[in-house]
C-alpha positions as protocol buffer text, in pm:
chain_id: "A"
residue {
  index: 1
  type: MET
  ca { x: -11294 y: -2519 z: -9014 }
}
residue {
  index: 2
  type: ASP
  ca { x: -11193 y: -2546 z: -8540 }
}
residue {
  index: 3
  type: SER
  ca { x: -11207 y: -2909 z: -8526 }
}
residue {
  index: 4
  type: LEU
  ca { x: -11456 y: -2987 z: -8260 }
}
residue {
  index: 5
  type: ILE
  ca { x: -11339 y: -3186 z: -7919 }
}
residue {
  index: 6
  type: ALA
  ca { x: -11552 y: -3367 z: -7733 }
}
residue {
  index: 7
  type: PRO
  ca { x: -11567 y: -3281 z: -7325 }
}
residue {
  index: 8
  type: ASP
  ca { x: -11480 y: -3548 z: -7118 }
}
residue {
  index: 9
  type: PRO
  ca { x: -11735 y: -3777 z: -6967 }
}
residue {
  index: 10
  type: ALA
  ca { x: -11846 y: -3678 z: -6628 }
}
residue {
  index: 11
  type: PRO
  ca { x: -11770 y: -3888 z: -6353 }
}
residue {
  index: 12
  type: PRO
  ca { x: -12067 y: -4081 z: -6209 }
}
residue {
  index: 13
  type: ARG
  ca { x: -12266 y: -3979 z: -5904 }
}
residue {
  index: 14
  type: PRO
  ca { x: -12216 y: -4171 z: -5636 }
}
residue {
  index: 15
  type: ARG
  ca { x: -12490 y: -4356 z: -5584 }
}
residue {
  index: 16
  type: ALA
  ca { x: -12694 y: -4142 z: -5304 }
}
residue {
  index: 17
  type: LYS
  ca { x: -12710 y: -4314 z: -4952 }
}
residue {
  index: 18
  type: PRO
  ca { x: -13022 y: -4445 z: -4867 }
}
residue {
  index: 19
  type: ARG
  ca { x: -13223 y: -4182 z: -4574 }
}
residue {
  index: 20
  type: LEU
  ca { x: -13229 y: -4380 z: -4220 }
}
residue {
  index: 21
  type: ILE
  ca { x: -13645 y: -4322 z: -4194 }
}
residue {
  index: 22
  type: ALA
  ca { x: -13772 y: -4457 z: -3906 }
}
residue {
  index: 23
  type: GLY
  ca { x: -14134 y: -4577 z: -3925 }
}
residue {
  index: 24
  type: VAL
  ca { x: -14312 y: -4481 z: -3576 }
}
residue {
  index: 25
  type: ASP
  ca { x: -14758 y: -4631 z: -3454 }
}
residue {
  index: 26
  type: GLU
  ca { x: -14869 y: -4743 z: -3104 }
}
residue {
  index: 27
  type: ALA
  ca { x: -15074 y: -5008 z: -3008 }
}
residue {
  index: 28
  type: GLY
  ca { x: -15344 y: -4964 z: -2648 }
}
residue {
  index: 29
  type: ARG
  ca { x: -15434 y: -4634 z: -2634 }
}
residue {
  index: 30
  type: GLY
  ca { x: -15795 y: -4679 z: -2604 }
}
residue {
  index: 31
  type: PRO
  ca { x: -15823 y: -4951 z: -2349 }
}
residue {
  index: 32
  type: LEU
  ca { x: -15894 y: -4945 z: -1969 }
}
residue {
  index: 33
  type: ALA
  ca { x: -15570 y: -5134 z: -1855 }
}
residue {
  index: 34
  type: GLY
  ca { x: -15223 y: -5182 z: -1960 }
}
residue {
  index: 35
  type: PRO
  ca { x: -14974 y: -5025 z: -2075 }
}
residue {
  index: 36
  type: VAL
  ca { x: -14911 y: -4833 z: -2443 }
}
residue {
  index: 37
  type: SER
  ca { x: -14664 y: -5032 z: -2668 }
}
residue {
  index: 38
  type: VAL
  ca { x: -14498 y: -4779 z: -2930 }
}
residue {
  index: 39
  type: ALA
  ca { x: -14269 y: -4880 z: -3151 }
}
residue {
  index: 40
  type: ALA
  ca { x: -13981 y: -4788 z: -3403 }
}
residue {
  index: 41
  type: VAL
  ca { x: -13878 y: -4967 z: -3679 }
}
residue {
  index: 42
  type: ILE
  ca { x: -13607 y: -4832 z: -3911 }
}
residue {
  index: 43
  type: LEU
  ca { x: -13615 y: -5141 z: -4254 }
}
residue {
  index: 44
  type: ASN
  ca { x: -13286 y: -5252 z: -4442 }
}
residue {
  index: 45
  type: PRO
  ca { x: -13469 y: -5207 z: -4855 }
}
residue {
  index: 46
  type: ARG
  ca { x: -13232 y: -5488 z: -4896 }
}
residue {
  index: 47
  type: ARG
  ca { x: -13399 y: -5715 z: -4689 }
}
residue {
  index: 48
  type: ARG
  ca { x: -13772 y: -5694 z: -4833 }
}
residue {
  index: 49
  type: ILE
  ca { x: -14002 y: -5795 z: -4609 }
}
residue {
  index: 50
  type: ASP
  ca { x: -14346 y: -5899 z: -4791 }
}
residue {
  index: 51
  type: GLY
  ca { x: -14648 y: -5918 z: -4651 }
}
residue {
  index: 52
  type: LEU
  ca { x: -14622 y: -5619 z: -4434 }
}
residue {
  index: 53
  type: ASP
  ca { x: -14983 y: -5455 z: -4361 }
}
residue {
  index: 54
  type: ASP
  ca { x: -15195 y: -5235 z: -4094 }
}
residue {
  index: 55
  type: SER
  ca { x: -15126 y: -5473 z: -3730 }
}
residue {
  index: 56
  type: LYS
  ca { x: -15541 y: -5479 z: -3745 }
}
residue {
  index: 57
  type: LYS
  ca { x: -15607 y: -5579 z: -4104 }
}
residue {
  index: 58
  type: LEU
  ca { x: -15361 y: -5934 z: -4071 }
}
residue {
  index: 59
  type: SER
  ca { x: -15465 y: -6187 z: -3823 }
}
residue {
  index: 60
  type: GLU
  ca { x: -15233 y: -6336 z: -3545 }
}
residue {
  index: 61
  type: PRO
  ca { x: -15026 y: -6563 z: -3614 }
}
residue {
  index: 62
  type: LYS
  ca { x: -15009 y: -6394 z: -3969 }
}
residue {
  index: 63
  type: ARG
  ca { x: -14896 y: -6058 z: -3733 }
}
residue {
  index: 64
  type: GLU
  ca { x: -14609 y: -6328 z: -3548 }
}
residue {
  index: 65
  type: ALA
  ca { x: -14471 y: -6447 z: -3898 }
}
residue {
  index: 66
  type: LEU
  ca { x: -14408 y: -6094 z: -3995 }
}
residue {
  index: 67
  type: TYR
  ca { x: -14276 y: -5969 z: -3620 }
}
residue {
  index: 68
  type: ALA
  ca { x: -13990 y: -6233 z: -3665 }
}
residue {
  index: 69
  type: LEU
  ca { x: -13876 y: -6097 z: -3939 }
}
residue {
  index: 70
  type: ILE
  ca { x: -13904 y: -5848 z: -3878 }
}
residue {
  index: 71
  type: VAL
  ca { x: -13609 y: -5799 z: -3559 }
}
residue {
  index: 72
  type: GLU
  ca { x: -13468 y: -6021 z: -3824 }
}
residue {
  index: 73
  type: ARG
  ca { x: -13414 y: -5771 z: -4082 }
}
residue {
  index: 74
  type: ALA
  ca { x: -13505 y: -5441 z: -3992 }
}
residue {
  index: 75
  type: VAL
  ca { x: -13194 y: -5179 z: -3978 }
}
residue {
  index: 76
  type: ALA
  ca { x: -13282 y: -5100 z: -3607 }
}
residue {
  index: 77
  type: TRP
  ca { x: -13605 y: -5107 z: -3411 }
}
residue {
  index: 78
  type: ARG
  ca { x: -13690 y: -5054 z: -3069 }
}
residue {
  index: 79
  type: ILE
  ca { x: -14027 y: -5157 z: -2868 }
}
residue {
  index: 80
  type: GLU
  ca { x: -14079 y: -4941 z: -2567 }
}
residue {
  index: 81
  type: PHE
  ca { x: -14410 y: -4949 z: -2328 }
}
residue {
  index: 82
  type: VAL
  ca { x: -14605 y: -4657 z: -2106 }
}
residue {
  index: 83
  type: GLU
  ca { x: -14687 y: -4805 z: -1757 }
}
residue {
  index: 84
  type: VAL
  ca { x: -15029 y: -4784 z: -1597 }
}
residue {
  index: 85
  type: GLU
  ca { x: -14910 y: -4460 z: -1373 }
}
residue {
  index: 86
  type: GLU
  ca { x: -14792 y: -4292 z: -1660 }
}
residue {
  index: 87
  type: ILE
  ca { x: -15052 y: -4280 z: -1887 }
}
residue {
  index: 88
  type: ASP
  ca { x: -15265 y: -4195 z: -1537 }
}
residue {
  index: 89
  type: ARG
  ca { x: -15027 y: -3883 z: -1416 }
}
residue {
  index: 90
  type: VAL
  ca { x: -15008 y: -3732 z: -1761 }
}
residue {
  index: 91
  type: ASN
  ca { x: -15324 y: -3840 z: -1981 }
}
residue {
  index: 92
  type: ILE
  ca { x: -15250 y: -4126 z: -2215 }
}
residue {
  index: 93
  type: PHE
  ca { x: -15185 y: -3858 z: -2534 }
}
residue {
  index: 94
  type: GLN
  ca { x: -14911 y: -3708 z: -2366 }
}
residue {
  index: 95
  type: ALA
  ca { x: -14755 y: -4100 z: -2255 }
}
residue {
  index: 96
  type: THR
  ca { x: -14836 y: -4240 z: -2602 }
}
residue {
  index: 97
  type: MET
  ca { x: -14589 y: -3874 z: -2719 }
}
residue {
  index: 98
  type: LEU
  ca { x: -14302 y: -3982 z: -2466 }
}
residue {
  index: 99
  type: GLY
  ca { x: -14295 y: -4319 z: -2590 }
}
residue {
  index: 100
  type: MET
  ca { x: -14295 y: -4293 z: -2942 }
}
residue {
  index: 101
  type: ARG
  ca { x: -14000 y: -4033 z: -2854 }
}
residue {
  index: 102
  type: ARG
  ca { x: -13816 y: -4270 z: -2627 }
}
residue {
  index: 103
  type: ALA
  ca { x: -13833 y: -4582 z: -2843 }
}
residue {
  index: 104
  type: VAL
  ca { x: -13717 y: -4338 z: -3240 }
}
residue {
  index: 105
  type: GLN
  ca { x: -13354 y: -4209 z: -2941 }
}
residue {
  index: 106
  type: ALA
  ca { x: -13331 y: -4577 z: -2877 }
}
residue {
  index: 107
  type: LEU
  ca { x: -13301 y: -4668 z: -3241 }
}
residue {
  index: 108
  type: ALA
  ca { x: -12925 y: -4706 z: -3253 }
}
residue {
  index: 109
  type: PRO
  ca { x: -12756 y: -4632 z: -3592 }
}
residue {
  index: 110
  type: GLN
  ca { x: -12984 y: -4306 z: -3521 }
}
residue {
  index: 111
  type: ALA
  ca { x: -13263 y: -4181 z: -3755 }
}
residue {
  index: 112
  type: GLU
  ca { x: -13235 y: -3914 z: -4026 }
}
residue {
  index: 113
  type: PHE
  ca { x: -13598 y: -3864 z: -4049 }
}
residue {
  index: 114
  type: VAL
  ca { x: -13940 y: -4041 z: -3883 }
}
residue {
  index: 115
  type: ARG
  ca { x: -14260 y: -4099 z: -3978 }
}
residue {
  index: 116
  type: VAL
  ca { x: -14518 y: -4104 z: -3763 }
}
residue {
  index: 117
  type: ASP
  ca { x: -14883 y: -4250 z: -3805 }
}
residue {
  index: 118
  type: GLY
  ca { x: -15117 y: -4004 z: -3662 }
}
residue {
  index: 119
  type: ASN
  ca { x: -15142 y: -3633 z: -3683 }
}
residue {
  index: 120
  type: HIS
  ca { x: -14946 y: -3600 z: -3410 }
}
residue {
  index: 121
  type: LEU
  ca { x: -14573 y: -3542 z: -3454 }
}
residue {
  index: 122
  type: PRO
  ca { x: -14420 y: -3588 z: -3071 }
}
residue {
  index: 123
  type: LYS
  ca { x: -14138 y: -3243 z: -2965 }
}
residue {
  index: 124
  type: GLY
  ca { x: -13835 y: -3384 z: -2920 }
}
residue {
  index: 125
  type: LEU
  ca { x: -13736 y: -3664 z: -3181 }
}
residue {
  index: 126
  type: PRO
  ca { x: -13349 y: -3558 z: -3278 }
}
residue {
  index: 127
  type: CYS
  ca { x: -13405 y: -3553 z: -3613 }
}
residue {
  index: 128
  type: GLY
  ca { x: -13666 y: -3363 z: -3911 }
}
residue {
  index: 129
  type: GLY
  ca { x: -14007 y: -3621 z: -3911 }
}
residue {
  index: 130
  type: GLU
  ca { x: -14307 y: -3576 z: -4051 }
}
residue {
  index: 131
  type: ALA
  ca { x: -14707 y: -3711 z: -3939 }
}
residue {
  index: 132
  type: LEU
  ca { x: -14951 y: -3926 z: -4176 }
}
residue {
  index: 133
  type: VAL
  ca { x: -15280 y: -3929 z: -4088 }
}
residue {
  index: 134
  type: GLY
  ca { x: -15342 y: -4329 z: -4195 }
}
residue {
  index: 135
  type: GLY
  ca { x: -14956 y: -4433 z: -4216 }
}
residue {
  index: 136
  type: ASP
  ca { x: -15031 y: -4747 z: -4163 }
}
residue {
  index: 137
  type: ALA
  ca { x: -15176 y: -4837 z: -4462 }
}
residue {
  index: 138
  type: LEU
  ca { x: -14944 y: -4598 z: -4675 }
}
residue {
  index: 139
  type: GLU
  ca { x: -14552 y: -4646 z: -4540 }
}
residue {
  index: 140
  type: PRO
  ca { x: -14363 y: -4982 z: -4473 }
}
residue {
  index: 141
  type: SER
  ca { x: -14203 y: -4862 z: -4190 }
}
residue {
  index: 142
  type: ILE
  ca { x: -14550 y: -4776 z: -4052 }
}
residue {
  index: 143
  type: MET
  ca { x: -14713 y: -5053 z: -4068 }
}
residue {
  index: 144
  type: ALA
  ca { x: -14314 y: -5352 z: -3953 }
}
residue {
  index: 145
  type: ALA
  ca { x: -14379 y: -5059 z: -3642 }
}
residue {
  index: 146
  type: SER
  ca { x: -14745 y: -5095 z: -3607 }
}
residue {
  index: 147
  type: ILE
  ca { x: -14697 y: -5514 z: -3602 }
}
residue {
  index: 148
  type: LEU
  ca { x: -14468 y: -5515 z: -3348 }
}
residue {
  index: 149
  type: ALA
  ca { x: -14665 y: -5227 z: -3083 }
}
residue {
  index: 150
  type: LYS
  ca { x: -14902 y: -5476 z: -3129 }
}
residue {
  index: 151
  type: VAL
  ca { x: -14758 y: -5810 z: -3126 }
}
residue {
  index: 152
  type: ALA
  ca { x: -14537 y: -5686 z: -2823 }
}
residue {
  index: 153
  type: ARG
  ca { x: -14869 y: -5553 z: -2622 }
}
residue {
  index: 154
  type: ASP
  ca { x: -15123 y: -5794 z: -2712 }
}
residue {
  index: 155
  type: ARG
  ca { x: -14790 y: -6112 z: -2589 }
}
residue {
  index: 156
  type: MET
  ca { x: -14804 y: -5791 z: -2225 }
}
residue {
  index: 157
  type: MET
  ca { x: -15154 y: -5887 z: -2167 }
}
residue {
  index: 158
  type: ARG
  ca { x: -15124 y: -6262 z: -2226 }
}
residue {
  index: 159
  type: SER
  ca { x: -14893 y: -6267 z: -1929 }
}
residue {
  index: 160
  type: LEU
  ca { x: -15100 y: -5981 z: -1652 }
}
residue {
  index: 161
  type: HIS
  ca { x: -15380 y: -6228 z: -1780 }
}
residue {
  index: 162
  type: GLU
  ca { x: -15189 y: -6496 z: -1535 }
}
residue {
  index: 163
  type: THR
  ca { x: -15152 y: -6328 z: -1232 }
}
residue {
  index: 164
  type: PHE
  ca { x: -15506 y: -6133 z: -1336 }
}
residue {
  index: 165
  type: PRO
  ca { x: -15722 y: -6431 z: -1449 }
}
residue {
  index: 166
  type: HIS
  ca { x: -16015 y: -6250 z: -1372 }
}
residue {
  index: 167
  type: TYR
  ca { x: -16079 y: -6012 z: -1603 }
}
residue {
  index: 168
  type: GLY
  ca { x: -16014 y: -6182 z: -1908 }
}
residue {
  index: 169
  type: PHE
  ca { x: -15702 y: -5994 z: -2050 }
}
residue {
  index: 170
  type: ASP
  ca { x: -15576 y: -6276 z: -2305 }
}
residue {
  index: 171
  type: GLN
  ca { x: -15899 y: -6209 z: -2466 }
}
residue {
  index: 172
  type: HIS
  ca { x: -15989 y: -5856 z: -2514 }
}
residue {
  index: 173
  type: LYS
  ca { x: -15602 y: -5713 z: -2473 }
}
residue {
  index: 174
  type: GLY
  ca { x: -15788 y: -5459 z: -2176 }
}
residue {
  index: 175
  type: TYR
  ca { x: -16001 y: -5302 z: -2436 }
}
residue {
  index: 176
  type: SER
  ca { x: -16371 y: -5280 z: -2295 }
}
residue {
  index: 177
  type: THR
  ca { x: -16595 y: -5520 z: -2439 }
}
residue {
  index: 178
  type: PRO
  ca { x: -16899 y: -5646 z: -2212 }
}
residue {
  index: 179
  type: SER
  ca { x: -16707 y: -5932 z: -2069 }
}
residue {
  index: 180
  type: HIS
  ca { x: -16427 y: -5674 z: -1990 }
}
residue {
  index: 181
  type: LEU
  ca { x: -16727 y: -5427 z: -1832 }
}
residue {
  index: 182
  type: ALA
  ca { x: -16892 y: -5645 z: -1648 }
}
residue {
  index: 183
  type: ALA
  ca { x: -16588 y: -5803 z: -1430 }
}
residue {
  index: 184
  type: LEU
  ca { x: -16462 y: -5482 z: -1384 }
}
residue {
  index: 185
  type: ASN
  ca { x: -16795 y: -5387 z: -1230 }
}
residue {
  index: 186
  type: GLN
  ca { x: -16759 y: -5745 z: -1017 }
}
residue {
  index: 187
  type: HIS
  ca { x: -16381 y: -5715 z: -885 }
}
residue {
  index: 188
  type: GLY
  ca { x: -16338 y: -5379 z: -910 }
}
residue {
  index: 189
  type: PRO
  ca { x: -15962 y: -5242 z: -1072 }
}
residue {
  index: 190
  type: CYS
  ca { x: -15663 y: -5447 z: -1037 }
}
residue {
  index: 191
  type: PRO
  ca { x: -15318 y: -5226 z: -1045 }
}
residue {
  index: 192
  type: GLN
  ca { x: -15353 y: -5295 z: -1485 }
}
residue {
  index: 193
  type: HIS
  ca { x: -15634 y: -5101 z: -1494 }
}
residue {
  index: 194
  type: ARG
  ca { x: -15617 y: -4707 z: -1559 }
}
residue {
  index: 195
  type: ARG
  ca { x: -15730 y: -4507 z: -1337 }
}
residue {
  index: 196
  type: SER
  ca { x: -15794 y: -4184 z: -1518 }
}
residue {
  index: 197
  type: PHE
  ca { x: -16043 y: -4374 z: -1717 }
}
residue {
  index: 198
  type: ALA
  ca { x: -16407 y: -4311 z: -1759 }
}
residue {
  index: 199
  type: PRO
  ca { x: -16532 y: -4645 z: -1706 }
}
residue {
  index: 200
  type: VAL
  ca { x: -16277 y: -4707 z: -1419 }
}
residue {
  index: 201
  type: ARG
  ca { x: -16321 y: -4451 z: -1197 }
}
residue {
  index: 202
  type: THR
  ca { x: -16717 y: -4589 z: -1186 }
}
residue {
  index: 203
  type: ALA
  ca { x: -16659 y: -4810 z: -1106 }
}
residue {
  index: 204
  type: LEU
  ca { x: -16442 y: -4736 z: -823 }
}
residue {
  index: 205
  type: GLU
  ca { x: -16692 y: -4453 z: -743 }
}
residue {
  index: 206
  type: THR
  ca { x: -16947 y: -4792 z: -757 }
}
residue {
  index: 207
  type: LEU
  ca { x: -16741 y: -4972 z: -515 }
}
residue {
  index: 208
  type: SER
  ca { x: -16681 y: -4726 z: -265 }
}
residue {
  index: 209
  type: LEU
  ca { x: -17084 y: -4684 z: -203 }
}
residue {
  index: 210
  type: PHE
  ca { x: -17094 y: -5013 z: -64 }
}
């Protein structure tokens, strides 16, 4: 009877290198004033960050604390501001897509795959990607991007308040609150107001009548 010879054990497979996945999100598409802020983040799976969530669900102190951790621990991160002039020239949707592409392109190291919050994937990305509706509640890297974008924009609006104190940018961050609309109608738009947005156009038209 032939003897059975056990085959040599297969060599262990090398562990696959984690893919560099960038999460992308924005803050400030809806406001009447100020830039739209876009962030891209590649998280480090070996440097866990507890408490990540959609930035809208977090308190301001919690966002600030997480911002510092993300900046410290991420493999790569980038924040891009698309200013009012460009928003008015190309519209807010296209401005947001431009900001997303710029943020991803500026990452070092470059992302191998991109996940974007929402239902549109920017054109011209340097790698493949997907759009995730509700991604800021599903994908940790998108959560991190939403936090960076929100904190950076809020800081920017507080800074703009120092230059244009009549409008209360430090409180409403440029959104169309009753107090903001009242100030807009009383003082007219400042250079940071988006003239392509209807309430700002209306304020301009009203002022031109006097």
